[in-house]
Structure formats: C-alpha cells, structure tokens
Amino acid sequence: MSFSIAELFAQHSTDKFDLHEQFLNNQMVRVLKTIGYDRHYKRAVGQYLYDQHDNEYLDLLSGFGVFAIGRNHPTVISALHETLTLELPNLVQLDVSVLSGLLAQEILKTTPDNLTKMFFCNSGTEAVEAAIKFARYTTKREKIVFCEHAYHGLTMGALSLNGEPIFREGFGPLLPGCSAVPFNDLAALEQALSGKDVAAFIVEPIQGKGVNLPDDNYLSEVEKICKKYGTLFVADEVQTGLGRTGKFWAIEHWNVKPDMICMAKALSGGFVPVGGVAMTTKIMDSVYNRMDRAVVHGSTFSKNNMAMAAGLATLNVMQEENLVENSAKVGDDIIATLNAMSSKFEFLKEARGKGMMIAIEFHAPKSLTLKAAWAMLEAANKGLFCQMITIPLFKEHRILSQVAGHGMNVVKLLPPLNLTQKDRDHIIAAFDKTISDTHQISGAIWDLGKNLASHALKGKSGK
C-alpha cells in the first residue's frame, strides 16, 4: 500500500480540533471555538482561503506575514518540485551548497551596500539569536538594548529582548545584560549607550505589536548614536522586510544603514522555514576568524536546498509581479481611505502604517451612551472592543484579521502583497459596515460585545 498525504487529509480533515485537544494545545482550540473561528479549510490560493463548503475568505493575516506572495504560489511549488526531483546533494555539511550562495547573492543585492555577508538559519527568532551572539563576539561587550513593546521572538535570547510582559512571565531568569528603552526616545537610547558597554541596539523599524511608526528622524539618529558609542545597530525586519511596508526593506523609508538586518517569514514563500542575517564583512570575519571557528555558530537544517530554493523563487516572484510596488500603492490607499472614515465614526481613532503593514486603532467615544458601552468592555478586558471588529469581519464578511497585541484596541492587517482593487474595495466596505454597526448600541454586534465581556470576566475568575 502506498503512503498518501492526500488520503490522510481527506480521511481526517474534520478531525483536527479533536486531535489538537487530545495531543496538542487544547487552549488554542478553545479560543477558536469561543470566537467562532473553528472552520475547516480545504484549500488556499493566493490571498484566499476556502472552507469545506467552498466559501472564500480574504486572508489579511497571511500567517503573521509569511505569505507575502500569497499561498501556494505556482512558481515556488515548481521550484520545490524541481529541487525534490533533481536528486541534489543536500546538507552534506562538510561542503558548501550552490543554492545558499545564490540566495545570499540575491538578497545582498537588495540590502544597503555596507551589508556584504549572509548567515542563514530556520526562523526569525534564530536570526535574532545569531545577531545577539555575533554582536557580543564582535564588540566584546555583553549588553543588548531593545525597545519597550518590541517583539523579537520567543526563544530564550530573543525572549530576553521581548518588550511584552505576557510572553516573558514565568520563563525567567532570562539573558543577563538586556535592558529596554522607550521606542522613539533618542535621549533614553543615548543614555543607555553612553557607557560604551552595549554590544547592540536591536529595533523593529516599525513595531509589529501595535504597528508603531518611528518619528521621521528616529532611525537616522539611532544610526548616529550607535556609531558614536561603538554599538552595533541591528534592524529586525523579520516582519517588515521583503516588501511589507512598500519598500523592499522598511529601513529604506529612512535611508539608514544598520550593521545587521534580521529576516525570515516572507522569504520562505510560505513553504519551507528560512531565516537569515545580513551583516557587514567586519562582523562575519570577527565571528568566523579562524579555521577552527568555521562551525562556531550554525544550524543543522539551515541552508537546506528546499529552503534556499523557496527563497530564490520567492524573490523572483516579488520582482516579476512588482509586489513591492503593489504593496505601496494598494496598502497606502487602504490606510488613507480608512483614515477618511474617522470623521464619521466616534470609535475610530486612526489608520496608520506603511504599505501593507496596517493598524486601525479605536478609542473611547465622546457620546455618553457609546462611552458607557466602551467602558463596560474595557472593564472586562482591556482591548476587547477589537474583537467586536475582527469577529464580524470574519463571520459576516469572511475577512481574516487579527488584534495587534495584548491589551490594545488596534486591529492589524498583514495581507499578502498581491491584493487587487477588488480586494481593496471589499476591505473598505467591510470595515465601513462593521464600524458603523458598533455605533448601534441596540444592535446584534453589542450582544456579541456583552458575550465577550462575560467570557472575559469568567476567565479572570478562573471559571
């Protein structure tokens, strides 16, 4: 009997929640069932998901930014199929591979000209771990500075640079020598670096949790301050990179040249995990400075042929389909159009972002009735209002989106970069209708709000 994934999927496609409840994270299943996201998806193409009834969903989450070129892109599938059938030597280890050299070459064509070397790994958090180690070894310093509310990954080193307490709680003690400064606060950064004992300052050009944008002069001044005190400037572009913000790298918006760029997510094409760090020759040559140190830092599966082929195919698709330009055009149009709605909706504070990294923030209204309803939700669980946006977007408009972070009233969109004008119109109409409904206190959407508040209060009481 031949082994068939297709047959396994067909036999068990509706068993996934039972399997996860029994063998994996059952709390995730509880979350999905509570908010009504327990769908059985059967296929995915581009920016769309399809359930067992062939209903189409517009995916504005894209696997937390992984599917920048859309799901199941035929070019990447073809590249992976070809790689599988060529019987190439793979992971010989006492060898170097052609495909990793080619991918490094193609990536470095896109980075600032001071970055001339690549290190490959398997994920964004591994890229951050590498940056920590490389910065410490190069500078012979221990301390790492990061920003409050930052997100750099969940392995122990990266977690030590995580500015969100919910991810850190209970996992300590974390890496020593790590400290936070407020995002956009140049004075605090200079004070933190002034002792000339900080190896690196790592920062997301645009913070993922909340989609917080830097001031116009922030990153350029960061570059100057880091050089002044001999601290390496590390840009974490795991989420913002590869066209997400309407530029290939988000740092291009501010014309800065970091010493390292961390990358992952979209580079995978959505198929094979791949991460990387672009860096200066000085950093690479400092870490790998002798033949006996040639393997001082690495990862068994990094540079595997499938990952490298996926990366090469992804870069080709981005160029051939002008996805960076489309991200800027369609994304900026969505932001501007949503922003124009703020004058007619009390709950809507603003839309912000760059390209297709978009935040829609809500705040307390002025009218007394709406203000009381808002206060009820905030008392139950801060940031709960956004669930009154994302859940109807999903159930009524078949749009998959996310809340931007814990305890904040921000909805975040990270769509594939290939959105069409039709997709754009659907997004705008859906937000218009959903936000309008929240202003009708007697409407069904506030029944949802009361139900969410009840669940939140039960959760707090442990019932």
Tab-separated table of C-alpha atoms in Angstrom:
chain	number	residue	atom	x	y	z
A	1	MET	CA	0.000	0.000	0.000
A	2	SER	CA	1.403	3.415	-0.960
A	3	PHE	CA	1.606	6.257	1.553
A	4	SER	CA	-0.660	9.186	0.616
A	5	ILE	CA	-0.932	12.554	2.329
A	6	ALA	CA	-3.970	13.330	0.167
A	7	GLU	CA	-5.762	10.285	1.561
A	8	LEU	CA	-4.779	11.124	5.133
A	9	PHE	CA	-6.053	14.682	4.727
A	10	ALA	CA	-9.309	13.511	3.169
A	11	GLN	CA	-9.884	10.996	5.969
A	12	HIS	CA	-9.071	13.321	8.848
A	13	SER	CA	-9.686	16.896	7.648
A	14	THR	CA	-12.549	17.359	10.121
A	15	ASP	CA	-10.673	15.674	12.980
A	16	LYS	CA	-8.193	18.474	13.538
A	17	PHE	CA	-9.869	20.034	16.583
A	18	ASP	CA	-10.213	16.648	18.301
A	19	LEU	CA	-6.584	15.810	17.504
A	20	HIS	CA	-5.356	19.117	18.913
A	21	GLU	CA	-7.494	18.841	22.015
A	22	GLN	CA	-6.065	15.383	22.687
A	23	PHE	CA	-2.421	15.746	21.628
A	24	LEU	CA	-1.548	19.451	21.232
A	25	ASN	CA	-2.526	22.864	22.611
A	26	ASN	CA	-6.156	22.484	23.614
A	27	GLN	CA	-6.358	26.123	24.735
A	28	MET	CA	-5.965	27.235	21.118
A	29	VAL	CA	-8.934	25.078	20.186
A	30	ARG	CA	-10.966	26.698	22.979
A	31	VAL	CA	-10.060	30.152	21.654
A	32	LEU	CA	-11.092	29.305	18.089
A	33	LYS	CA	-14.405	27.809	19.176
A	34	THR	CA	-15.179	30.691	21.525
A	35	ILE	CA	-14.748	33.376	18.854
A	36	GLY	CA	-16.278	31.305	16.060
A	37	TYR	CA	-13.138	30.765	14.002
A	38	ASP	CA	-13.441	26.977	14.010
A	39	ARG	CA	-13.594	26.476	10.252
A	40	HIS	CA	-12.386	23.509	8.239
A	41	TYR	CA	-10.241	24.952	5.480
A	42	LYS	CA	-9.703	22.660	2.500
A	43	ARG	CA	-7.508	24.703	0.175
A	44	ALA	CA	-5.764	28.026	-0.241
A	45	VAL	CA	-4.805	30.056	-3.311
A	46	GLY	CA	-3.122	33.453	-3.309
A	47	GLN	CA	-4.828	35.741	-0.832
A	48	TYR	CA	-7.818	33.422	-0.360
A	49	LEU	CA	-8.754	30.522	1.924
A	50	TYR	CA	-11.606	28.111	1.112
A	51	ASP	CA	-13.580	26.039	3.607
A	52	GLN	CA	-15.306	22.675	3.094
A	53	HIS	CA	-18.355	24.449	1.664
A	54	ASP	CA	-16.111	26.323	-0.798
A	55	ASN	CA	-16.739	29.645	0.926
A	56	GLU	CA	-13.969	32.128	0.107
A	57	TYR	CA	-12.162	34.067	2.849
A	58	LEU	CA	-9.840	37.012	2.273
A	59	ASP	CA	-6.733	36.359	4.359
A	60	LEU	CA	-5.419	39.622	5.842
A	61	LEU	CA	-3.292	37.772	8.384
A	62	SER	CA	-1.155	35.788	5.889
A	63	GLY	CA	0.280	33.503	8.554
A	64	PHE	CA	1.625	36.503	10.549
A	65	GLY	CA	3.175	37.867	7.357
A	66	VAL	CA	4.597	34.623	5.990
A	67	PHE	CA	2.514	34.549	2.791
A	68	ALA	CA	3.645	37.846	1.297
A	69	ILE	CA	3.407	36.406	-2.229
A	70	GLY	CA	0.158	34.593	-1.452
A	71	ARG	CA	-0.483	30.966	-0.616
A	72	ASN	CA	0.616	28.079	-2.828
A	73	HIS	CA	2.259	30.211	-5.472
A	74	PRO	CA	2.875	28.043	-8.562
A	75	THR	CA	6.388	29.412	-9.127
A	76	VAL	CA	7.523	28.324	-5.672
A	77	ILE	CA	5.741	24.982	-5.977
A	78	SER	CA	7.521	24.391	-9.287
A	79	ALA	CA	10.905	25.310	-7.784
A	80	LEU	CA	10.386	22.960	-4.850
A	81	HIS	CA	9.163	20.121	-7.054
A	82	GLU	CA	12.191	20.559	-9.293
A	83	THR	CA	14.525	20.600	-6.303
A	84	LEU	CA	12.985	17.391	-4.967
A	85	THR	CA	13.343	15.556	-8.263
A	86	LEU	CA	16.914	16.604	-9.135
A	87	GLU	CA	18.463	14.300	-6.513
A	88	LEU	CA	20.751	17.144	-5.433
A	89	PRO	CA	23.288	16.633	-2.658
A	90	ASN	CA	21.766	18.245	0.418
A	91	LEU	CA	23.151	19.057	3.869
A	92	VAL	CA	26.441	17.332	3.168
A	93	GLN	CA	27.753	19.554	5.991
A	94	LEU	CA	31.423	19.039	5.071
A	95	ASP	CA	30.694	21.007	1.940
A	96	VAL	CA	29.070	24.299	0.875
A	97	SER	CA	25.958	24.466	-1.285
A	98	VAL	CA	25.319	26.247	-4.560
A	99	LEU	CA	21.764	27.358	-3.748
A	100	SER	CA	22.694	29.051	-0.459
A	101	GLY	CA	25.420	31.000	-2.245
A	102	LEU	CA	22.967	32.102	-4.926
A	103	LEU	CA	20.305	33.128	-2.396
A	104	ALA	CA	22.863	35.100	-0.390
A	105	GLN	CA	23.931	36.872	-3.561
A	106	GLU	CA	20.358	37.784	-4.498
A	107	ILE	CA	19.437	39.034	-1.021
A	108	LEU	CA	22.539	41.204	-0.725
A	109	LYS	CA	21.605	42.933	-3.988
A	110	THR	CA	18.624	44.379	-2.095
A	111	THR	CA	20.346	45.494	1.133
A	112	PRO	CA	22.353	48.642	1.868
A	113	ASP	CA	25.839	48.467	0.356
A	114	ASN	CA	27.569	48.123	3.731
A	115	LEU	CA	25.996	44.664	4.184
A	116	THR	CA	28.035	42.138	2.250
A	117	LYS	CA	27.662	38.791	4.061
A	118	MET	CA	24.770	36.431	4.881
A	119	PHE	CA	24.110	33.940	7.652
A	120	PHE	CA	21.180	31.541	7.144
A	121	CYS	CA	19.035	29.862	9.796
A	122	ASN	CA	15.491	28.492	10.129
A	123	SER	CA	13.371	31.289	11.600
A	124	GLY	CA	13.163	34.888	12.722
A	125	THR	CA	13.894	34.100	16.337
A	126	GLU	CA	17.012	32.158	15.260
A	127	ALA	CA	18.096	35.191	13.247
A	128	VAL	CA	17.778	37.333	16.365
A	129	GLU	CA	19.713	34.766	18.408
A	130	ALA	CA	22.503	34.906	15.818
A	131	ALA	CA	22.528	38.709	15.900
A	132	ILE	CA	22.898	38.668	19.698
A	133	LYS	CA	25.827	36.260	19.558
A	134	PHE	CA	27.532	37.976	16.634
A	135	ALA	CA	27.183	41.409	18.276
A	136	ARG	CA	28.651	40.184	21.561
A	137	TYR	CA	31.570	38.451	19.902
A	138	THR	CA	32.359	41.336	17.550
A	139	THR	CA	32.244	44.084	20.172
A	140	LYS	CA	33.449	42.027	23.151
A	141	ARG	CA	30.559	43.569	25.081
A	142	GLU	CA	27.685	41.815	26.869
A	143	LYS	CA	24.775	44.236	26.995
A	144	ILE	CA	21.932	44.365	24.469
A	145	VAL	CA	19.402	47.219	24.369
A	146	PHE	CA	15.933	46.860	22.859
A	147	CYS	CA	12.676	48.831	22.840
A	148	GLU	CA	9.644	48.635	25.070
A	149	HIS	CA	6.753	46.782	23.380
A	150	ALA	CA	9.204	45.109	20.998
A	151	TYR	CA	8.733	41.608	19.650
A	152	HIS	CA	11.835	39.702	18.529
A	153	GLY	CA	10.857	36.046	19.026
A	154	LEU	CA	10.263	33.506	21.777
A	155	THR	CA	13.476	31.506	22.204
A	156	MET	CA	15.371	32.450	25.364
A	157	GLY	CA	17.759	35.007	23.892
A	158	ALA	CA	15.115	36.627	21.701
A	159	LEU	CA	12.597	36.475	24.550
A	160	SER	CA	15.041	38.464	26.663
A	161	LEU	CA	14.563	41.279	24.135
A	162	ASN	CA	10.787	40.994	24.140
A	163	GLY	CA	9.023	44.095	25.409
A	164	GLU	CA	5.687	42.412	26.105
A	165	PRO	CA	5.433	41.060	29.692
A	166	ILE	CA	2.845	38.375	28.836
A	167	PHE	CA	5.415	36.498	26.752
A	168	ARG	CA	8.141	36.739	29.409
A	169	GLU	CA	6.171	35.936	32.550
A	170	GLY	CA	7.231	32.698	34.206
A	171	PHE	CA	10.077	31.890	31.825
A	172	GLY	CA	12.880	33.645	33.677
A	173	PRO	CA	15.579	34.198	34.538
A	174	LEU	CA	16.294	35.471	31.052
A	175	LEU	CA	19.517	36.509	29.355
A	176	PRO	CA	21.500	38.905	31.581
A	177	GLY	CA	22.600	42.301	30.349
A	178	CYS	CA	19.426	43.132	28.387
A	179	SER	CA	17.524	46.356	29.008
A	180	ALA	CA	14.715	48.302	27.360
A	181	VAL	CA	14.313	51.909	26.311
A	182	PRO	CA	11.110	53.552	25.035
A	183	PHE	CA	10.592	53.413	21.283
A	184	ASN	CA	11.158	56.817	19.645
A	185	ASP	CA	13.076	58.136	22.674
A	186	LEU	CA	16.521	59.206	21.465
A	187	ALA	CA	17.571	60.696	24.787
A	188	ALA	CA	16.875	57.415	26.586
A	189	LEU	CA	18.802	55.484	23.934
A	190	GLU	CA	21.819	57.773	24.176
A	191	GLN	CA	21.844	57.443	27.936
A	192	ALA	CA	21.661	53.631	27.659
A	193	LEU	CA	24.595	53.532	25.211
A	194	SER	CA	26.742	56.262	26.749
A	195	GLY	CA	28.718	53.844	28.920
A	196	LYS	CA	30.203	52.332	25.746
A	197	ASP	CA	29.422	48.847	27.053
A	198	VAL	CA	26.433	47.920	24.855
A	199	ALA	CA	27.057	45.380	22.103
A	200	ALA	CA	23.925	46.090	20.055
A	201	PHE	CA	20.742	48.059	19.871
A	202	ILE	CA	18.066	45.960	18.137
A	203	VAL	CA	14.921	47.611	16.842
A	204	GLU	CA	11.994	46.910	14.541
A	205	PRO	CA	11.812	49.791	12.031
A	206	ILE	CA	8.053	49.643	12.607
A	207	GLN	CA	6.985	47.836	15.754
A	208	GLY	CA	4.781	44.842	14.989
A	209	LYS	CA	2.813	44.910	18.243
A	210	GLY	CA	0.561	47.894	17.601
A	211	VAL	CA	2.193	48.937	14.317
A	212	ASN	CA	4.050	51.815	15.954
A	213	LEU	CA	5.872	54.025	13.463
A	214	PRO	CA	9.122	55.823	14.257
A	215	ASP	CA	9.412	59.588	14.195
A	216	ASP	CA	10.824	60.882	10.923
A	217	ASN	CA	14.314	61.402	12.340
A	218	TYR	CA	14.379	58.485	14.783
A	219	LEU	CA	16.233	55.783	12.866
A	220	SER	CA	18.733	58.159	11.286
A	221	GLU	CA	19.606	59.464	14.754
A	222	VAL	CA	19.740	55.881	16.073
A	223	GLU	CA	22.380	55.130	13.453
A	224	LYS	CA	24.444	58.148	14.543
A	225	ILE	CA	24.148	57.379	18.257
A	226	CYS	CA	25.147	53.749	17.750
A	227	LYS	CA	28.242	54.779	15.772
A	228	LYS	CA	29.132	57.365	18.408
A	229	TYR	CA	29.295	54.755	21.172
A	230	GLY	CA	30.541	51.760	19.196
A	231	THR	CA	27.236	49.882	19.458
A	232	LEU	CA	26.033	47.758	16.557
A	233	PHE	CA	22.725	48.842	15.039
A	234	VAL	CA	20.539	45.797	14.301
A	235	ALA	CA	17.303	46.156	12.301
A	236	ASP	CA	14.801	43.373	12.951
A	237	GLU	CA	12.987	43.138	9.605
A	238	VAL	CA	11.531	39.692	10.189
A	239	GLN	CA	8.046	41.138	9.731
A	240	THR	CA	8.702	44.449	7.974
A	241	GLY	CA	11.082	43.121	5.321
A	242	LEU	CA	10.554	41.889	1.752
A	243	GLY	CA	8.083	44.496	0.581
A	244	ARG	CA	5.745	44.506	3.556
A	245	THR	CA	5.923	48.307	4.010
A	246	GLY	CA	6.030	49.307	0.345
A	247	LYS	CA	9.829	49.237	0.236
A	248	PHE	CA	11.883	46.064	-0.004
A	249	TRP	CA	13.281	46.826	3.459
A	250	ALA	CA	11.467	49.166	5.838
A	251	ILE	CA	14.750	50.932	6.652
A	252	GLU	CA	14.679	52.335	3.099
A	253	HIS	CA	11.934	54.738	4.178
A	254	TRP	CA	14.516	56.474	6.364
A	255	ASN	CA	17.716	55.824	4.354
A	256	VAL	CA	19.686	54.185	7.155
A	257	LYS	CA	22.406	51.549	7.074
A	258	PRO	CA	22.278	49.146	10.014
A	259	ASP	CA	25.132	46.781	10.808
A	260	MET	CA	22.801	43.786	10.603
A	261	ILE	CA	19.349	43.025	9.202
A	262	CYS	CA	17.382	40.062	10.582
A	263	MET	CA	14.923	38.466	8.173
A	264	ALA	CA	12.607	35.444	7.830
A	265	LYS	CA	8.832	34.936	7.357
A	266	ALA	CA	8.130	36.019	3.745
A	267	LEU	CA	11.485	34.718	2.495
A	268	SER	CA	10.062	31.200	2.873
A	269	GLY	CA	7.411	31.674	0.214
A	270	GLY	CA	5.141	30.112	2.824
A	271	PHE	CA	6.578	26.632	2.339
A	272	VAL	CA	9.958	25.946	3.946
A	273	PRO	CA	11.117	27.919	7.012
A	274	VAL	CA	14.112	30.123	6.311
A	275	GLY	CA	15.686	32.965	8.243
A	276	GLY	CA	18.811	34.977	7.808
A	277	VAL	CA	21.046	37.825	8.940
A	278	ALA	CA	22.668	40.213	6.514
A	279	MET	CA	25.756	41.816	8.026
A	280	THR	CA	28.973	43.655	7.386
A	281	THR	CA	32.114	41.795	6.433
A	282	LYS	CA	33.678	43.028	9.658
A	283	ILE	CA	31.081	41.195	11.755
A	284	MET	CA	31.306	37.986	9.738
A	285	ASP	CA	35.105	37.989	9.814
A	286	SER	CA	35.129	38.726	13.558
A	287	VAL	CA	32.983	35.696	14.411
A	288	TYR	CA	34.484	33.272	11.899
A	289	ASN	CA	38.044	34.479	12.334
A	290	ARG	CA	39.956	31.193	12.217
A	291	MET	CA	39.539	27.831	10.525
A	292	ASP	CA	38.838	26.116	13.848
A	293	ARG	CA	35.904	28.527	14.309
A	294	ALA	CA	34.326	27.746	10.914
A	295	VAL	CA	31.403	25.987	12.628
A	296	VAL	CA	31.260	28.057	15.829
A	297	HIS	CA	27.655	29.041	15.108
A	298	GLY	CA	25.218	27.362	12.737
A	299	SER	CA	22.152	25.179	12.466
A	300	THR	CA	21.779	21.677	11.055
A	301	PHE	CA	18.947	22.449	8.648
A	302	SER	CA	19.933	25.984	7.665
A	303	LYS	CA	20.918	26.335	4.027
A	304	ASN	CA	18.985	23.165	3.114
A	305	ASN	CA	18.195	23.024	-0.593
A	306	MET	CA	14.431	23.251	-0.198
A	307	ALA	CA	14.630	26.395	1.923
A	308	MET	CA	17.122	28.039	-0.401
A	309	ALA	CA	15.044	27.148	-3.470
A	310	ALA	CA	11.943	28.597	-1.798
A	311	GLY	CA	13.840	31.805	-1.061
A	312	LEU	CA	15.143	32.144	-4.612
A	313	ALA	CA	11.697	31.504	-6.090
A	314	THR	CA	10.094	33.993	-3.691
A	315	LEU	CA	12.490	36.771	-4.693
A	316	ASN	CA	11.765	36.001	-8.345
A	317	VAL	CA	8.003	36.251	-7.804
A	318	MET	CA	8.319	39.539	-5.930
A	319	GLN	CA	10.276	41.050	-8.795
A	320	GLU	CA	8.249	39.593	-11.661
A	321	GLU	CA	4.899	40.574	-10.141
A	322	ASN	CA	6.002	44.003	-8.836
A	323	LEU	CA	4.730	43.114	-5.386
A	324	VAL	CA	6.713	45.783	-3.535
A	325	GLU	CA	5.167	48.468	-5.706
A	326	ASN	CA	1.707	46.929	-5.294
A	327	SER	CA	2.180	46.874	-1.526
A	328	ALA	CA	2.881	50.596	-1.530
A	329	LYS	CA	0.056	51.522	-3.906
A	330	VAL	CA	-2.795	49.399	-2.568
A	331	GLY	CA	-1.691	49.478	1.076
A	332	ASP	CA	-1.314	53.235	1.264
A	333	ASP	CA	-4.713	53.627	-0.429
A	334	ILE	CA	-6.344	51.401	2.199
A	335	ILE	CA	-4.745	53.419	5.008
A	336	ALA	CA	-5.827	56.756	3.530
A	337	THR	CA	-9.388	55.577	2.866
A	338	LEU	CA	-9.821	54.131	6.357
A	339	ASN	CA	-8.404	57.311	7.855
A	340	ALA	CA	-11.006	59.342	5.999
A	341	MET	CA	-13.707	57.416	7.889
A	342	SER	CA	-12.591	58.742	11.287
A	343	SER	CA	-14.715	61.864	10.935
A	344	LYS	CA	-17.938	59.844	10.827
A	345	PHE	CA	-17.168	57.166	13.419
A	346	GLU	CA	-16.649	58.067	17.079
A	347	PHE	CA	-14.877	54.798	17.890
A	348	LEU	CA	-12.321	55.108	15.066
A	349	LYS	CA	-9.174	56.961	16.109
A	350	GLU	CA	-6.946	56.449	13.062
A	351	ALA	CA	-5.463	54.118	10.497
A	352	ARG	CA	-1.685	54.083	10.205
A	353	GLY	CA	1.178	52.109	8.786
A	354	LYS	CA	3.141	51.811	5.582
A	355	GLY	CA	2.343	49.645	2.589
A	356	MET	CA	0.569	46.524	3.722
A	357	MET	CA	1.501	46.755	7.384
A	358	ILE	CA	-1.652	48.437	8.614
A	359	ALA	CA	-3.144	49.313	12.000
A	360	ILE	CA	-6.677	50.512	12.660
A	361	GLU	CA	-6.875	51.972	16.162
A	362	PHE	CA	-10.056	52.561	18.158
A	363	HIS	CA	-10.608	54.743	21.227
A	364	ALA	CA	-13.232	55.870	23.717
A	365	PRO	CA	-16.086	57.828	22.099
A	366	LYS	CA	-17.463	61.130	23.338
A	367	SER	CA	-21.220	60.482	23.421
A	368	LEU	CA	-22.426	59.192	26.775
A	369	THR	CA	-24.202	56.018	25.619
A	370	LEU	CA	-21.292	54.829	23.494
A	371	LYS	CA	-18.827	55.801	26.209
A	372	ALA	CA	-20.668	53.634	28.757
A	373	ALA	CA	-20.629	50.658	26.384
A	374	TRP	CA	-16.917	51.136	25.741
A	375	ALA	CA	-16.216	51.333	29.497
A	376	MET	CA	-18.094	48.053	30.037
A	377	LEU	CA	-15.817	46.252	27.591
A	378	GLU	CA	-12.630	47.862	28.919
A	379	ALA	CA	-13.554	46.894	32.484
A	380	ALA	CA	-13.988	43.265	31.426
A	381	ASN	CA	-10.736	43.126	29.451
A	382	LYS	CA	-8.700	45.964	28.013
A	383	GLY	CA	-8.658	45.842	24.222
A	384	LEU	CA	-11.826	43.746	23.961
A	385	PHE	CA	-13.510	46.190	21.581
A	386	CYS	CA	-11.314	44.984	18.731
A	387	GLN	CA	-12.891	41.539	18.954
A	388	MET	CA	-16.160	43.270	18.066
A	389	ILE	CA	-14.453	44.272	14.838
A	390	THR	CA	-12.476	41.156	13.919
A	391	ILE	CA	-15.225	38.619	14.671
A	392	PRO	CA	-17.919	40.256	12.474
A	393	LEU	CA	-15.299	40.854	9.783
A	394	PHE	CA	-14.737	37.118	9.795
A	395	LYS	CA	-18.288	35.812	10.226
A	396	GLU	CA	-20.162	38.318	8.079
A	397	HIS	CA	-17.553	39.423	5.545
A	398	ARG	CA	-15.206	36.408	5.509
A	399	ILE	CA	-12.141	38.512	6.222
A	400	LEU	CA	-9.434	37.042	8.455
A	401	SER	CA	-7.644	39.689	10.546
A	402	GLN	CA	-6.038	39.969	13.968
A	403	VAL	CA	-5.779	42.128	17.063
A	404	ALA	CA	-2.388	43.855	17.031
A	405	GLY	CA	-1.362	42.874	20.548
A	406	HIS	CA	-2.455	42.224	24.112
A	407	GLY	CA	-4.429	44.952	25.858
A	408	MET	CA	-4.645	47.331	22.909
A	409	ASN	CA	-7.539	48.479	20.773
A	410	VAL	CA	-5.762	48.046	17.466
A	411	VAL	CA	-6.724	45.764	14.584
A	412	LYS	CA	-3.759	44.783	12.433
A	413	LEU	CA	-3.691	43.822	8.778
A	414	LEU	CA	-0.765	41.921	7.239
A	415	PRO	CA	-2.219	40.890	3.882
A	416	PRO	CA	-0.458	39.179	1.030
A	417	LEU	CA	1.168	41.816	-1.153
A	418	ASN	CA	-0.861	40.818	-4.212
A	419	LEU	CA	-4.174	42.360	-3.129
A	420	THR	CA	-6.284	43.574	-6.032
A	421	GLN	CA	-8.550	46.593	-6.368
A	422	LYS	CA	-11.481	44.240	-5.787
A	423	ASP	CA	-9.897	43.080	-2.523
A	424	ARG	CA	-9.304	46.678	-1.519
A	425	ASP	CA	-12.957	47.577	-2.130
A	426	HIS	CA	-14.121	44.539	-0.126
A	427	ILE	CA	-11.899	45.530	2.815
A	428	ILE	CA	-13.149	49.121	2.851
A	429	ALA	CA	-16.813	48.138	2.586
A	430	ALA	CA	-16.459	45.523	5.328
A	431	PHE	CA	-14.783	47.922	7.762
A	432	ASP	CA	-17.313	50.634	6.966
A	433	LYS	CA	-20.236	48.321	7.740
A	434	THR	CA	-18.651	46.730	10.818
A	435	ILE	CA	-17.566	50.000	12.441
A	436	SER	CA	-20.957	51.521	11.657
A	437	ASP	CA	-22.665	48.611	13.418
A	438	THR	CA	-20.660	49.224	16.616
A	439	HIS	CA	-22.336	52.622	16.873
A	440	GLN	CA	-25.772	50.942	17.162
A	441	ILE	CA	-25.954	50.042	20.842
A	442	SER	CA	-29.209	48.117	20.422
A	443	GLY	CA	-27.801	46.078	17.532
A	444	ALA	CA	-26.648	42.468	17.423
A	445	ILE	CA	-22.985	43.425	17.492
A	446	TRP	CA	-23.342	44.609	21.093
A	447	ASP	CA	-24.900	41.281	22.033
A	448	LEU	CA	-21.566	39.907	20.860
A	449	GLY	CA	-19.799	42.535	22.974
A	450	LYS	CA	-21.703	41.520	26.119
A	451	ASN	CA	-20.956	37.859	25.424
A	452	LEU	CA	-17.248	38.624	25.001
A	453	ALA	CA	-17.233	40.611	28.241
A	454	SER	CA	-18.915	37.722	30.059
A	455	HIS	CA	-16.297	35.250	28.792
A	456	ALA	CA	-13.515	37.654	29.785
A	457	LEU	CA	-14.837	38.064	33.319
A	458	LYS	CA	-15.240	34.304	33.713
A	459	GLY	CA	-11.688	33.864	32.535
A	460	LYS	CA	-10.426	36.300	35.147
A	461	SER	CA	-12.296	34.476	37.888
A	462	GLY	CA	-10.904	31.130	36.702
A	463	LYS	CA	-14.334	29.645	35.980
